[in-house]
Coordinates of C-alpha atoms in Angstrom, one line a residue:
M57 CA 24.3 -6.7 8.6
T58 CA 26.1 -3.4 8.7
S59 CA 24.3 -0.4 7.3
N60 CA 26.6 -0.4 4.2
M61 CA 25.5 -3.8 3.3
R62 CA 21.8 -2.9 3.7
L63 CA 22.3 0.1 1.5
R64 CA 24.1 -1.9 -1.2
N65 CA 21.6 -4.8 -1.1
V66 CA 18.6 -2.3 -2.0
L67 CA 20.3 -1.1 -5.0
F68 CA 21.6 -4.4 -6.2
A69 CA 18.1 -6.1 -5.6
F70 CA 16.7 -3.6 -8.0
L71 CA 19.3 -4.1 -10.6
A72 CA 18.5 -8.0 -10.2
I73 CA 15.0 -7.3 -11.2
V74 CA 16.1 -5.6 -14.6
L75 CA 19.4 -7.0 -15.6
L76 CA 18.6 -10.7 -15.8
L77 CA 15.7 -9.8 -18.6
I78 CA 18.6 -8.5 -20.7
P79 CA 21.8 -10.5 -20.3
S80 CA 23.1 -9.4 -23.7
I81 CA 23.0 -5.8 -23.0
N82 CA 26.0 -3.6 -23.4
F83 CA 26.8 -1.6 -20.5
A84 CA 29.1 1.1 -22.0
Q85 CA 27.9 4.3 -20.9
I86 CA 26.8 7.2 -23.1
D87 CA 25.6 10.7 -22.5
T88 CA 22.0 10.7 -22.3
Q89 CA 21.2 14.4 -22.1
P90 CA 21.5 15.0 -26.0
Q91 CA 19.1 12.0 -26.3
I92 CA 16.7 13.7 -23.7
D93 CA 16.8 16.9 -25.5
S94 CA 15.9 15.6 -28.7
L95 CA 13.0 13.5 -27.4
S96 CA 11.6 16.4 -25.3
Q97 CA 11.4 18.3 -28.5
L98 CA 9.7 15.5 -30.5
F99 CA 7.1 15.1 -27.7
D100 CA 6.2 18.8 -27.8
K101 CA 5.7 18.4 -31.6
A102 CA 3.8 14.9 -31.3
K103 CA 0.1 15.2 -32.0
K104 CA -1.1 11.3 -32.0
L105 CA -1.5 9.6 -28.6
E106 CA 0.4 6.7 -29.4
D107 CA 3.2 8.7 -30.4
K108 CA 3.4 10.6 -27.1
K109 CA 3.0 7.3 -25.0
V110 CA 6.2 5.9 -26.8
L111 CA 8.2 9.0 -26.5
L112 CA 7.4 9.5 -22.8
K113 CA 8.4 5.8 -22.2
S114 CA 11.6 6.4 -23.9
L115 CA 12.2 9.6 -21.8
S116 CA 11.5 7.7 -18.5
N117 CA 14.2 5.0 -19.6
L118 CA 16.6 7.6 -20.1
Y119 CA 16.0 9.4 -16.7
E120 CA 16.2 5.8 -15.2
E121 CA 19.6 5.2 -16.6
K122 CA 20.6 8.8 -15.5
G123 CA 19.4 8.1 -12.1
D124 CA 17.4 11.2 -11.9
W125 CA 14.4 10.0 -9.9
G126 CA 12.8 13.3 -9.5
K127 CA 12.8 13.8 -13.3
Y128 CA 11.8 10.2 -13.9
E129 CA 8.7 10.4 -11.7
E130 CA 7.8 13.7 -13.5
I131 CA 7.8 11.8 -16.9
V132 CA 5.8 8.8 -15.5
K133 CA 3.1 10.9 -14.1
Q134 CA 2.5 12.5 -17.6
M135 CA 2.3 8.9 -19.0
L136 CA -0.4 8.3 -16.2
L137 CA -2.2 11.1 -17.5
L138 CA -2.6 9.7 -20.8
Q139 CA -4.8 7.3 -19.6
E140 CA -7.6 9.7 -19.2
E141 CA -7.8 10.0 -23.1
K142 CA -7.9 6.2 -23.9
K143 CA -7.6 3.1 -21.4
D144 CA -4.7 0.9 -22.2
L145 CA -4.5 -1.4 -19.3
F146 CA -0.9 -2.8 -20.2
Y147 CA 0.4 0.4 -20.6
L148 CA -1.3 1.8 -17.3
A149 CA 0.1 -1.5 -15.2
E150 CA 3.5 -0.5 -16.7
T151 CA 3.0 3.0 -15.5
Y152 CA 2.1 2.1 -12.2
N153 CA 5.0 -0.2 -12.0
K154 CA 7.5 2.5 -13.0
L155 CA 6.0 4.9 -10.3
G156 CA 6.7 2.2 -7.9
I157 CA 10.3 1.8 -8.7
S158 CA 11.0 5.8 -8.7
N159 CA 9.2 5.9 -5.2
S160 CA 11.2 3.1 -4.0
C161 CA 14.5 4.6 -5.0
M162 CA 13.4 8.0 -3.5
G163 CA 12.8 6.1 -0.1
K164 CA 8.8 6.5 -0.2
N165 CA 8.5 2.6 0.2
Q166 CA 4.7 2.8 1.2
Q167 CA 3.7 4.6 -1.8
A168 CA 5.9 2.4 -4.0
L169 CA 4.2 -0.9 -2.5
N170 CA 0.8 0.8 -3.3
Y171 CA 1.8 1.5 -6.9
F172 CA 3.2 -2.2 -7.4
G173 CA -0.1 -3.6 -5.9
K174 CA -2.1 -1.5 -8.4
A175 CA 0.0 -3.0 -11.2
L176 CA -0.6 -6.4 -9.9
E177 CA -4.4 -6.1 -9.8
I178 CA -4.3 -5.2 -13.6
N179 CA -2.0 -8.1 -14.2
I180 CA -4.2 -10.6 -12.7
A181 CA -7.3 -9.2 -14.2
Q182 CA -5.7 -9.7 -17.6
N183 CA -4.4 -13.1 -16.8
D184 CA -0.9 -12.1 -17.4
T185 CA 1.0 -14.5 -15.2
I186 CA 4.6 -13.5 -16.1
T187 CA 4.0 -10.0 -15.3
S188 CA 2.3 -10.9 -12.2
A189 CA 5.3 -12.7 -11.2
N190 CA 7.3 -9.5 -11.6
S191 CA 4.7 -7.6 -9.6
Y192 CA 4.9 -10.0 -6.8
E193 CA 8.7 -9.6 -6.9
N194 CA 8.5 -5.8 -6.8
M195 CA 6.0 -5.8 -4.0
A196 CA 8.4 -8.2 -2.0
A197 CA 11.3 -5.5 -2.5
A198 CA 9.3 -2.6 -1.2
C199 CA 8.1 -4.9 2.0
K200 CA 11.8 -5.7 2.5
D201 CA 12.7 -1.9 2.6
L202 CA 9.7 -1.2 4.8
G203 CA 11.0 -4.0 7.3
D204 CA 8.2 -6.5 6.8
Y205 CA 10.3 -9.4 5.9
P206 CA 7.7 -12.1 6.5
R207 CA 5.4 -10.5 3.9
A208 CA 8.4 -10.1 1.8
V209 CA 9.0 -13.8 1.8
D210 CA 5.5 -14.4 1.0
Y211 CA 5.5 -12.4 -2.1
L212 CA 8.7 -14.0 -3.4
I213 CA 7.3 -17.4 -3.0
K214 CA 4.2 -16.5 -4.9
S215 CA 6.3 -15.1 -7.5
L216 CA 8.5 -18.3 -7.4
E217 CA 5.4 -20.6 -7.9
I218 CA 4.5 -18.9 -11.0
R219 CA 8.1 -19.0 -12.6
K220 CA 8.7 -22.5 -11.5
K221 CA 5.7 -23.8 -13.6
I222 CA 7.1 -22.5 -16.8
N223 CA 10.9 -22.8 -16.0
H224 CA 11.7 -19.1 -16.0
P225 CA 15.2 -18.0 -15.8
R226 CA 14.4 -15.3 -13.2
V227 CA 13.7 -18.3 -10.8
F228 CA 17.3 -17.6 -10.0
N229 CA 16.3 -14.0 -8.8
N230 CA 13.6 -15.5 -6.3
Y231 CA 16.3 -17.7 -4.7
M232 CA 18.8 -14.8 -4.4
K233 CA 16.4 -12.6 -2.7
L234 CA 15.0 -15.2 -0.6
A235 CA 18.7 -15.8 0.5
V236 CA 18.8 -12.0 1.3
L237 CA 15.5 -12.1 3.5
Q238 CA 16.7 -15.2 5.5
Q239 CA 19.8 -13.3 6.2
L240 CA 17.7 -10.4 7.5
L241 CA 15.4 -12.9 9.4
E242 CA 18.7 -14.4 10.9
N243 CA 18.1 -17.9 9.6
P244 CA 21.4 -18.9 8.2
S245 CA 20.2 -22.6 7.5
K246 CA 17.5 -21.4 5.1
Q247 CA 19.9 -18.9 3.6
D248 CA 22.3 -21.3 2.7
F249 CA 19.5 -23.6 1.4
Y250 CA 18.3 -20.7 -1.1
L251 CA 21.8 -20.0 -2.2
D252 CA 22.3 -23.4 -2.9
L253 CA 19.2 -23.6 -5.2
A254 CA 20.6 -20.4 -6.9
R255 CA 23.9 -22.1 -7.4
Q256 CA 21.9 -25.0 -9.1
E257 CA 20.2 -22.5 -11.5
I258 CA 23.4 -21.1 -12.6
Q259 CA 24.5 -24.7 -13.3
K260 CA 21.5 -25.5 -15.1
Q261 CA 21.6 -22.8 -17.6
K262 CA 24.5 -23.2 -19.9
D263 CA 24.7 -19.6 -21.2
F264 CA 24.0 -18.1 -17.7
S265 CA 24.7 -14.3 -18.1
A266 CA 27.8 -12.7 -16.5
T267 CA 25.4 -10.2 -14.8
G268 CA 23.7 -13.0 -13.0
K269 CA 27.0 -14.6 -11.9
A270 CA 28.1 -11.1 -10.6
I271 CA 24.7 -10.7 -8.5
F272 CA 25.3 -14.3 -7.1
Y273 CA 28.8 -13.6 -6.1
N274 CA 28.1 -10.1 -4.6
E275 CA 25.2 -11.8 -2.3
L276 CA 27.6 -14.7 -1.4
G277 CA 30.2 -12.2 -0.5
N278 CA 27.7 -10.7 1.9
V279 CA 26.7 -13.9 3.5
F280 CA 30.7 -14.5 4.2
R281 CA 31.0 -11.0 5.5
T282 CA 28.2 -11.2 8.0
R283 CA 30.2 -14.6 9.1
K284 CA 33.5 -12.5 9.3
M285 CA 34.9 -14.9 6.7
Y286 CA 37.0 -12.0 5.0
D287 CA 39.2 -14.1 2.9
S288 CA 36.3 -15.7 1.2
C289 CA 34.2 -12.6 0.8
Y290 CA 37.3 -10.8 -0.7
V291 CA 37.4 -13.4 -3.5
C292 CA 33.6 -13.2 -4.1
Y293 CA 33.7 -9.5 -4.7
K294 CA 36.8 -9.9 -6.8
K295 CA 34.6 -12.1 -8.9
V296 CA 31.8 -9.4 -8.9
I297 CA 34.3 -7.0 -10.6
F298 CA 35.8 -9.9 -13.0
Y299 CA 32.2 -10.7 -14.4
S300 CA 31.0 -6.9 -14.5
E301 CA 34.1 -6.1 -16.4
Q302 CA 33.4 -9.0 -18.7
V303 CA 30.2 -6.9 -20.1
G304 CA 31.2 -3.6 -19.4
W305 CA 28.8 -3.2 -16.3
N306 CA 30.0 -0.2 -14.5
R307 CA 27.5 -0.3 -11.9
G308 CA 28.7 -3.8 -11.0
I309 CA 32.2 -2.7 -10.9
A310 CA 31.5 0.0 -8.7
E311 CA 29.4 -2.3 -6.4
G312 CA 32.4 -4.8 -6.3
L313 CA 34.7 -1.9 -5.5
G314 CA 32.4 -0.7 -2.6
N315 CA 32.1 -3.8 -1.0
L316 CA 35.9 -4.6 -1.2
A317 CA 36.4 -1.2 0.5
D318 CA 34.0 -2.1 3.4
V319 CA 35.9 -5.3 3.9
Y320 CA 39.2 -3.4 4.3
S321 CA 37.1 -0.8 6.7
E322 CA 35.8 -3.9 8.8
I323 CA 39.4 -5.3 9.4
G324 CA 40.8 -1.8 10.2
V325 CA 42.9 -1.2 6.9
I326 CA 41.3 2.2 6.5
D327 CA 43.8 3.5 3.6
S328 CA 42.8 0.7 1.3
A329 CA 39.3 1.3 2.1
I330 CA 39.4 5.0 1.2
I331 CA 41.3 3.9 -2.1
Y332 CA 38.6 1.5 -3.2
H333 CA 35.7 3.8 -2.0
Q334 CA 37.3 6.6 -4.1
K335 CA 37.5 4.2 -7.1
S336 CA 33.5 3.4 -6.7
L337 CA 32.9 6.8 -6.2
K338 CA 34.6 7.8 -9.6
L339 CA 32.9 5.2 -11.4
S340 CA 29.5 6.1 -10.1
E341 CA 30.1 9.6 -11.1
K342 CA 31.1 8.5 -14.5
I343 CA 27.8 6.8 -15.1
V344 CA 25.9 9.6 -13.3
D345 CA 24.6 7.2 -10.6
C346 CA 23.1 9.7 -8.0
I347 CA 22.4 6.9 -5.5
G348 CA 25.9 5.3 -5.9
A349 CA 27.5 8.6 -5.7
S350 CA 25.6 9.8 -2.7
H351 CA 26.6 6.6 -0.7
E352 CA 30.2 6.5 -1.6
N353 CA 30.7 10.3 -0.7
L354 CA 28.8 9.4 2.7
Y355 CA 31.3 6.3 3.2
L356 CA 34.4 8.3 2.5
A357 CA 33.1 10.9 5.1
K358 CA 32.7 8.3 7.8
L359 CA 36.1 6.8 7.0
Y360 CA 38.0 10.0 7.1
Q361 CA 36.3 10.5 10.5
K362 CA 37.9 7.6 11.6
I363 CA 41.3 8.8 11.1
N364 CA 40.5 12.5 12.4
K365 CA 40.9 14.0 8.8
N366 CA 38.4 16.6 9.7
D367 CA 39.0 18.9 6.9
S368 CA 37.8 16.3 4.7
V369 CA 34.9 14.9 6.4
L370 CA 32.4 17.7 5.9
I371 CA 33.5 18.0 2.2
F372 CA 32.3 14.5 1.4
A373 CA 29.4 14.4 3.9
K374 CA 28.0 17.7 2.2
E375 CA 28.5 16.4 -1.4
A376 CA 26.7 13.2 -0.4
L377 CA 24.0 15.5 0.5
R378 CA 24.1 17.8 -2.7
K379 CA 24.0 14.5 -4.9
A380 CA 20.9 13.3 -2.9
E381 CA 18.9 16.4 -3.1
A382 CA 19.9 16.9 -7.0
C383 CA 18.0 13.5 -7.6
A384 CA 15.3 13.9 -5.1
L385 CA 16.6 11.0 -3.1
L386 CA 14.9 11.4 0.3
R387 CA 16.4 8.5 2.1
E388 CA 19.8 9.3 1.1
Q389 CA 19.3 13.0 2.2
S390 CA 17.9 11.8 5.6
M391 CA 21.3 9.7 6.2
A392 CA 23.6 12.5 5.2
L393 CA 21.7 15.1 7.3
K394 CA 22.0 12.8 10.4
F395 CA 25.6 12.1 10.0
I396 CA 26.3 15.9 9.7
S397 CA 24.5 16.8 12.7
E398 CA 26.4 14.2 14.5
Y399 CA 29.7 15.4 13.4
Y400 CA 28.8 19.1 14.3
N401 CA 27.7 17.7 17.7
K402 CA 30.8 15.8 18.2
H403 CA 32.8 19.1 17.7
H404 CA 30.5 21.0 20.1
N405 CA 29.0 23.2 17.2
F406 CA 25.6 22.6 18.7
E407 CA 23.7 25.4 16.5
Q408 CA 24.7 23.6 13.5
A409 CA 24.0 20.2 14.9
F410 CA 20.4 21.0 15.9
N411 CA 19.9 22.7 12.5
Y412 CA 20.9 19.6 10.5
L413 CA 18.9 17.3 13.1
Q414 CA 15.9 19.5 12.4
R415 CA 16.2 19.2 8.7
H416 CA 16.7 15.5 9.3
Y417 CA 13.5 14.9 11.0
T418 CA 11.6 17.5 8.9
L419 CA 12.6 15.4 5.8
K420 CA 11.2 12.1 7.7
D421 CA 8.0 13.9 8.3
S422 CA 7.6 15.1 4.6
I423 CA 8.2 11.4 3.6
S424 CA 5.1 10.6 5.6
S425 CA 3.4 13.6 4.4
A426 CA 3.9 12.8 0.6
E427 CA 2.3 9.6 1.2
I428 CA -0.7 11.1 2.7
K429 CA -0.9 13.7 0.0
S430 CA -0.8 10.7 -2.6
N431 CA -3.8 9.3 -0.8
I432 CA -5.5 12.6 -0.7
S433 CA -5.0 13.1 -4.6
E434 CA -6.3 9.8 -5.3
I435 CA -9.5 10.4 -3.5
E436 CA -9.8 13.7 -5.1
T437 CA -9.4 12.3 -8.5
K438 CA -12.1 9.7 -7.8
Y439 CA -14.3 12.7 -6.4
Q440 CA -13.7 14.9 -9.8
T441 CA -14.6 11.7 -12.1
K442 CA -17.8 11.1 -10.1
V443 CA -18.6 14.7 -10.4
K444 CA -18.2 14.6 -14.2
E445 CA -20.2 11.7 -14.5
Q446 CA -23.1 13.4 -12.3
Q447 CA -22.8 16.4 -14.7
I448 CA -23.2 14.3 -17.8
N449 CA -26.4 12.6 -16.2
L450 CA -27.7 15.9 -15.3
L451 CA -27.3 17.2 -18.9
T452 CA -29.0 14.1 -20.4
A453 CA -32.0 14.6 -18.0
E454 CA -32.6 18.3 -18.8
N455 CA -32.7 17.2 -22.7
E456 CA -35.4 14.6 -22.0
I457 CA -37.4 16.8 -19.7
K458 CA -37.0 20.2 -21.1
N459 CA -40.8 20.3 -22.2
Q460 CA -41.9 19.0 -18.7
R461 CA -42.4 22.0 -16.8
M462 CA -43.7 20.2 -13.6
Q463 CA -40.6 17.9 -13.8
Q464 CA -38.3 20.9 -14.0
A465 CA -40.0 22.5 -10.8
F466 CA -39.4 19.5 -9.2
L467 CA -35.8 19.0 -10.2
F468 CA -35.1 22.7 -9.3
I469 CA -36.7 22.1 -5.6
G470 CA -34.4 19.1 -5.3
L471 CA -31.3 21.2 -6.5
L472 CA -32.4 23.8 -3.8
I473 CA -32.3 20.9 -1.2
L474 CA -29.3 19.6 -2.2
L475 CA -27.7 23.2 -1.9
V476 CA -29.1 23.7 1.5
A477 CA -27.5 20.3 2.4
L478 CA -24.4 21.1 0.9
L479 CA -24.3 24.6 2.5
L480 CA -25.1 23.0 6.0
A481 CA -22.2 20.4 5.5
L482 CA -19.8 23.1 4.6
Y483 CA -20.8 24.9 7.7
Y484 CA -20.3 22.0 9.9
F485 CA -17.0 21.1 8.4
R486 CA -15.7 24.5 8.8
R487 CA -16.8 24.6 12.5
N488 CA -15.1 21.1 12.9
Q489 CA -12.0 22.3 11.1
A490 CA -11.9 25.4 13.5
R491 CA -12.2 23.3 16.6
Y492 CA -9.2 20.8 15.5
K493 CA -6.9 23.5 14.6
Q494 CA -6.7 24.1 18.4
G495 CA -5.9 20.6 18.8
E496 CA -3.4 20.8 16.2
L497 CA -1.8 23.5 17.6
Q498 CA -1.5 21.9 20.9
Q499 CA -0.1 18.6 19.3
Q500 CA 2.8 21.1 17.7
L501 CA 3.2 22.3 21.1
L502 CA 4.0 18.8 22.4
R503 CA 6.8 18.5 20.1
S504 CA 8.6 21.4 21.9
Q505 CA 9.1 18.7 24.8
M506 CA 12.0 17.5 22.7
N507 CA 13.8 20.7 23.3
P508 CA 17.3 21.4 22.1
H509 CA 18.7 21.4 25.8
F510 CA 17.2 17.8 26.2
I511 CA 18.7 16.6 22.9
F512 CA 22.1 18.1 23.4
N513 CA 22.2 16.5 27.0
V514 CA 21.4 13.1 25.5
M515 CA 24.3 13.6 22.7
G516 CA 26.6 14.7 25.3
S517 CA 25.8 11.5 27.4
I518 CA 26.4 9.5 24.2
Q519 CA 29.8 11.4 23.7
G520 CA 30.9 10.7 27.2
Y521 CA 30.1 7.0 26.6
L522 CA 32.1 7.0 23.6
Y523 CA 35.1 8.8 25.1
K524 CA 35.0 6.0 27.9
N525 CA 35.1 3.3 25.0
E526 CA 31.6 2.2 26.4
A527 CA 30.3 1.5 22.8
S528 CA 27.7 -0.9 23.8
K529 CA 26.3 1.5 26.5
A530 CA 26.5 4.3 24.0
A531 CA 24.4 2.2 21.6
D532 CA 21.9 1.4 23.9
Y533 CA 21.3 4.9 25.0
L534 CA 21.2 6.0 21.3
S535 CA 18.7 3.2 20.7
K536 CA 16.5 4.6 23.7
F537 CA 16.7 8.0 22.6
A538 CA 15.8 7.1 19.1
A539 CA 12.8 5.3 19.9
L540 CA 11.6 8.1 22.4
S541 CA 12.1 10.6 19.5
R542 CA 9.8 8.3 17.2
S543 CA 7.3 8.0 20.0
V544 CA 7.2 11.7 20.2
L545 CA 6.8 12.3 16.7
N546 CA 4.2 9.7 16.1
F547 CA 2.2 10.2 19.2
S548 CA 2.0 14.1 18.7
S549 CA -0.1 13.4 15.3
Q550 CA -2.7 11.0 17.1
E551 CA -5.6 11.8 19.0
K552 CA -5.5 8.6 21.1
I553 CA -2.9 5.8 22.0
S554 CA -3.0 2.7 23.8
L555 CA -2.1 2.9 27.7
K556 CA 0.6 0.6 27.0
E557 CA 2.2 2.9 24.6
E558 CA 2.1 5.8 26.9
I559 CA 3.8 3.7 29.9
E560 CA 6.5 2.6 27.5
M561 CA 7.3 6.0 26.4
L562 CA 7.4 7.1 30.0
Q563 CA 9.7 4.3 30.8
N564 CA 12.0 5.2 28.0
Y565 CA 12.3 8.7 29.1
I566 CA 12.8 7.9 32.7
E567 CA 15.6 5.5 31.8
L568 CA 17.4 8.1 29.5
E569 CA 17.3 10.6 32.5
R570 CA 18.5 8.2 35.0
A571 CA 21.2 7.0 32.9
R572 CA 22.8 10.5 32.9
M573 CA 22.6 10.8 36.8
E574 CA 25.7 9.9 39.1
K575 CA 23.4 9.0 41.7
P576 CA 20.1 7.6 39.9
F577 CA 16.8 7.9 41.8
D578 CA 14.6 4.8 42.4
I579 CA 11.7 4.0 40.2
E580 CA 8.6 2.2 41.0
Y581 CA 5.6 1.2 38.8
K582 CA 2.4 0.1 40.1
I583 CA 0.0 -1.2 37.5
D584 CA -3.3 -2.8 38.6
D585 CA -3.5 -6.5 37.2
D586 CA -6.9 -5.9 36.1
L587 CA -5.8 -3.0 33.9
E588 CA -5.8 -3.8 30.3
T589 CA -3.2 -1.8 29.1
D590 CA -2.8 -3.0 25.4
F591 CA -6.8 -2.1 24.8
I592 CA -7.4 1.0 26.8
E593 CA -6.9 4.2 24.8
I594 CA -6.3 7.4 26.3
P595 CA -5.2 11.1 25.2
P596 CA -1.2 10.8 24.3
M597 CA 1.4 12.5 26.1
L598 CA -0.2 13.9 29.1
L599 CA 1.8 12.5 31.7
Q600 CA 5.5 13.4 30.6
P601 CA 5.7 16.9 31.5
F602 CA 4.8 16.1 35.0
V603 CA 7.5 13.2 35.0
E604 CA 9.9 15.6 33.7
N605 CA 9.0 18.3 36.3
A606 CA 9.5 15.7 39.4
I607 CA 13.0 14.6 38.0
K608 CA 14.5 18.1 37.2
H609 CA 12.8 20.0 39.9
G610 CA 12.4 17.6 42.8
L611 CA 14.8 14.8 42.3
Q612 CA 18.1 16.7 41.3
N613 CA 21.0 16.9 44.0
L614 CA 19.3 15.4 46.8
S615 CA 21.3 14.4 49.9
Y616 CA 19.4 11.3 50.4
Q617 CA 18.0 8.6 48.0
G618 CA 15.4 9.9 45.7
K619 CA 12.4 8.0 44.4
L620 CA 9.8 8.2 41.8
S621 CA 6.6 6.4 41.9
L622 CA 4.0 6.0 39.0
C623 CA 0.5 4.3 40.0
F624 CA -2.1 3.0 37.3
K625 CA -5.4 1.8 38.1
E626 CA -9.0 1.6 36.7
K627 CA -11.5 3.8 38.4
N628 CA -15.1 4.4 37.3
G629 CA -14.4 4.4 33.5
F630 CA -11.2 6.4 33.9
V631 CA -7.5 5.6 34.1
A632 CA -6.4 7.0 37.6
V633 CA -2.8 8.0 37.5
E634 CA -0.9 9.1 40.5
I635 CA 2.8 10.4 39.9
L636 CA 4.4 10.6 43.2
D637 CA 8.3 11.7 44.4
N638 CA 10.0 12.3 47.5
G639 CA 12.0 15.4 46.2
T640 CA 12.5 18.8 47.6
G641 CA 8.9 19.9 46.7
L642 CA 7.8 23.4 45.8
S643 CA 9.4 26.6 47.0
K644 CA 9.9 30.2 46.1
Q645 CA 13.2 29.4 44.3
N646 CA 11.7 26.6 42.1
D647 CA 11.7 27.4 38.3
K648 CA 8.3 28.6 38.1
G649 CA 8.5 29.5 34.5
H650 CA 9.2 26.0 33.3
Q651 CA 6.3 24.9 35.7
S652 CA 3.8 27.4 34.6
K653 CA 4.4 26.7 30.9
A654 CA 4.1 23.0 31.2
L655 CA 0.8 23.5 33.2
K656 CA -0.4 26.1 30.7
I657 CA -0.1 23.6 27.8
F658 CA -1.6 20.9 29.9
K659 CA -4.8 23.2 30.9
Q660 CA -5.2 23.9 27.3
R661 CA -5.2 20.4 26.1
K662 CA -7.5 19.4 29.1
K663 CA -10.0 21.9 27.9
G664 CA -9.8 20.5 24.4
I665 CA -10.2 17.1 25.5
E666 CA -13.2 17.6 27.5
H667 CA -14.9 19.5 25.0
R668 CA -14.1 17.1 22.1
Y669 CA -15.1 13.8 24.2
K670 CA -17.5 15.4 26.7
K671 CA -15.4 13.6 29.6
D672 CA -14.1 15.3 32.5
L673 CA -10.3 15.1 33.0
I674 CA -9.8 15.5 36.7
F675 CA -6.3 17.1 37.8
E676 CA -4.9 17.5 41.3
F677 CA -1.4 19.0 42.2
Q678 CA -0.3 18.6 45.8
N679 CA 2.8 20.0 47.8
L680 CA 3.1 17.0 50.3
K681 CA 4.8 19.4 52.8
T682 CA 1.5 21.5 53.1
I683 CA -0.2 18.4 54.0
D684 CA 2.2 16.8 56.6
E685 CA 5.6 18.8 57.9
N686 CA 7.2 15.6 58.1
K687 CA 6.7 14.7 54.4
H688 CA 8.4 16.1 51.4
G689 CA 7.6 16.0 47.5
I690 CA 5.1 16.5 45.1
R691 CA 1.8 14.5 44.4
V692 CA 0.0 14.7 41.0
Y693 CA -3.2 12.8 40.4
L694 CA -5.0 12.6 37.1
Q695 CA -8.2 10.5 36.0
L696 CA -7.8 10.2 32.3
P697 CA -10.8 9.5 30.1
I698 CA -10.9 6.2 28.5
L699 CA -11.5 6.8 24.5
N700 CA -12.2 3.4 23.1
N701 CA -15.8 3.9 22.7
D702 CA -15.7 7.4 21.1

């Protein structure tokens, strides 16, 4: 499935959740801002709790219609705060569901899954089976976006089982989404099976909605498109537009136009693709659809790049970024930033390429950070609630014993002991925090290993493959670079990783370096058969600087065949690692600045690891020529502590 189809399926799957509940809705677009302003003024004046809840719910619906997910989430969080005054479990479940929708649309899928799960817990506790089915469906959508397709299938089947018992009209929804997942799981026979069941649902319901038919033909068109049956998918997308026009559903029309544009793009008719994408963009802007407008601008940027209209590429790409930023769409911002970075790199503007790539990775980190902050906030709320309960209990106790001086004395002593304990706990917490700050600094230094020089070399290699029309090699090289970048970012925030992950990261890095060389060096891995690499945990990313040093300062420009050997074995509760190259060895002409910087970082981490785990980390560095005049190269030997039991 192409990236365009994946993006469109996310939006259309979400619309299917809502639209099949209201088949008779009139989709004529109106300006929502006057209504928003009016409701905001009424909310400011409202005194009653029930009035506030109704007004906030109406405001959230208007921001949802407008596609402004940042404002939508702010309103829904206000709805959540109202629960502190009076518990209304049905309202609370609806609030969690809305928060799940906003987080999903903004690309924070793990948070979305958490909120949908909370809504499901309340629905089950209230024996609300129909709403439970909806929650299972929402959780399936979040799992799909996270790439956990088997779990998404499981949730959809649970939703389907509930709806089939009562012959619910949204059984059609389940069949369609199961078809989408089977496509992602590359199981065409099951995909056809579920599509056929969806078709039967349409035939069973006499007055099946036009929006439902539009959704069905959109997914059927996607199936034909993945199978390169372009004539059939062209007919399906035309039907999407036809049924959407029947009810004035502009989002459906825009979807059909965009999909037609993608078909023309795939068969190489770029001019027609641009025309249809422009029509889709115009409709998306008319209905203030931030996601659709951002996607369409980025599609147009890519098409103009294909036909070398460079004056238009950046205009549309930056407009896609602006739209995504205006509506706090993190996923769309990330895609636009990555495209702009690649564009600048292709045109040798490496400074701008690096700046946008940095923003891209920073944004990806912020999505993860936002989820962590959300979990911390939840824990903090529980803690504050518990503190309030303790204060109430304390006041009650004081009223009961105010005339009992002896008990007051015992209470005072108890409080004093508690205070001392809290002070001691605070002391140890701050001491540990100071200890770990050094470790965090060292982890940040590790990220510097993905230096701009290495990144631009990789980009240059990819560009070289593309100039030679070696697309498969370019794709493979880019995939390896993405995997390495992901490993560096993930491992730099972890205290320990498995030996298998460390070896795989090294293999990925070495393959990237070898692929760039005209005369690649030989590589040999010796891993002891008794070494359980899946289960042994070690400090992350200690070996890569020495491997990099061997390649860049030992194995470059040799007159003979270079060789790099990595040996791993277990020795007395440690992992013994030997990194050996047959390069030029050390000389006064070597780049001592690079070597000393890498060695300095390693020694800082070595000291921190030994202090943290109370285990020695043995390190040896030998110039083989000093041992034997007939030998050349460098030998690095390390004994890494096994951290599983810490």
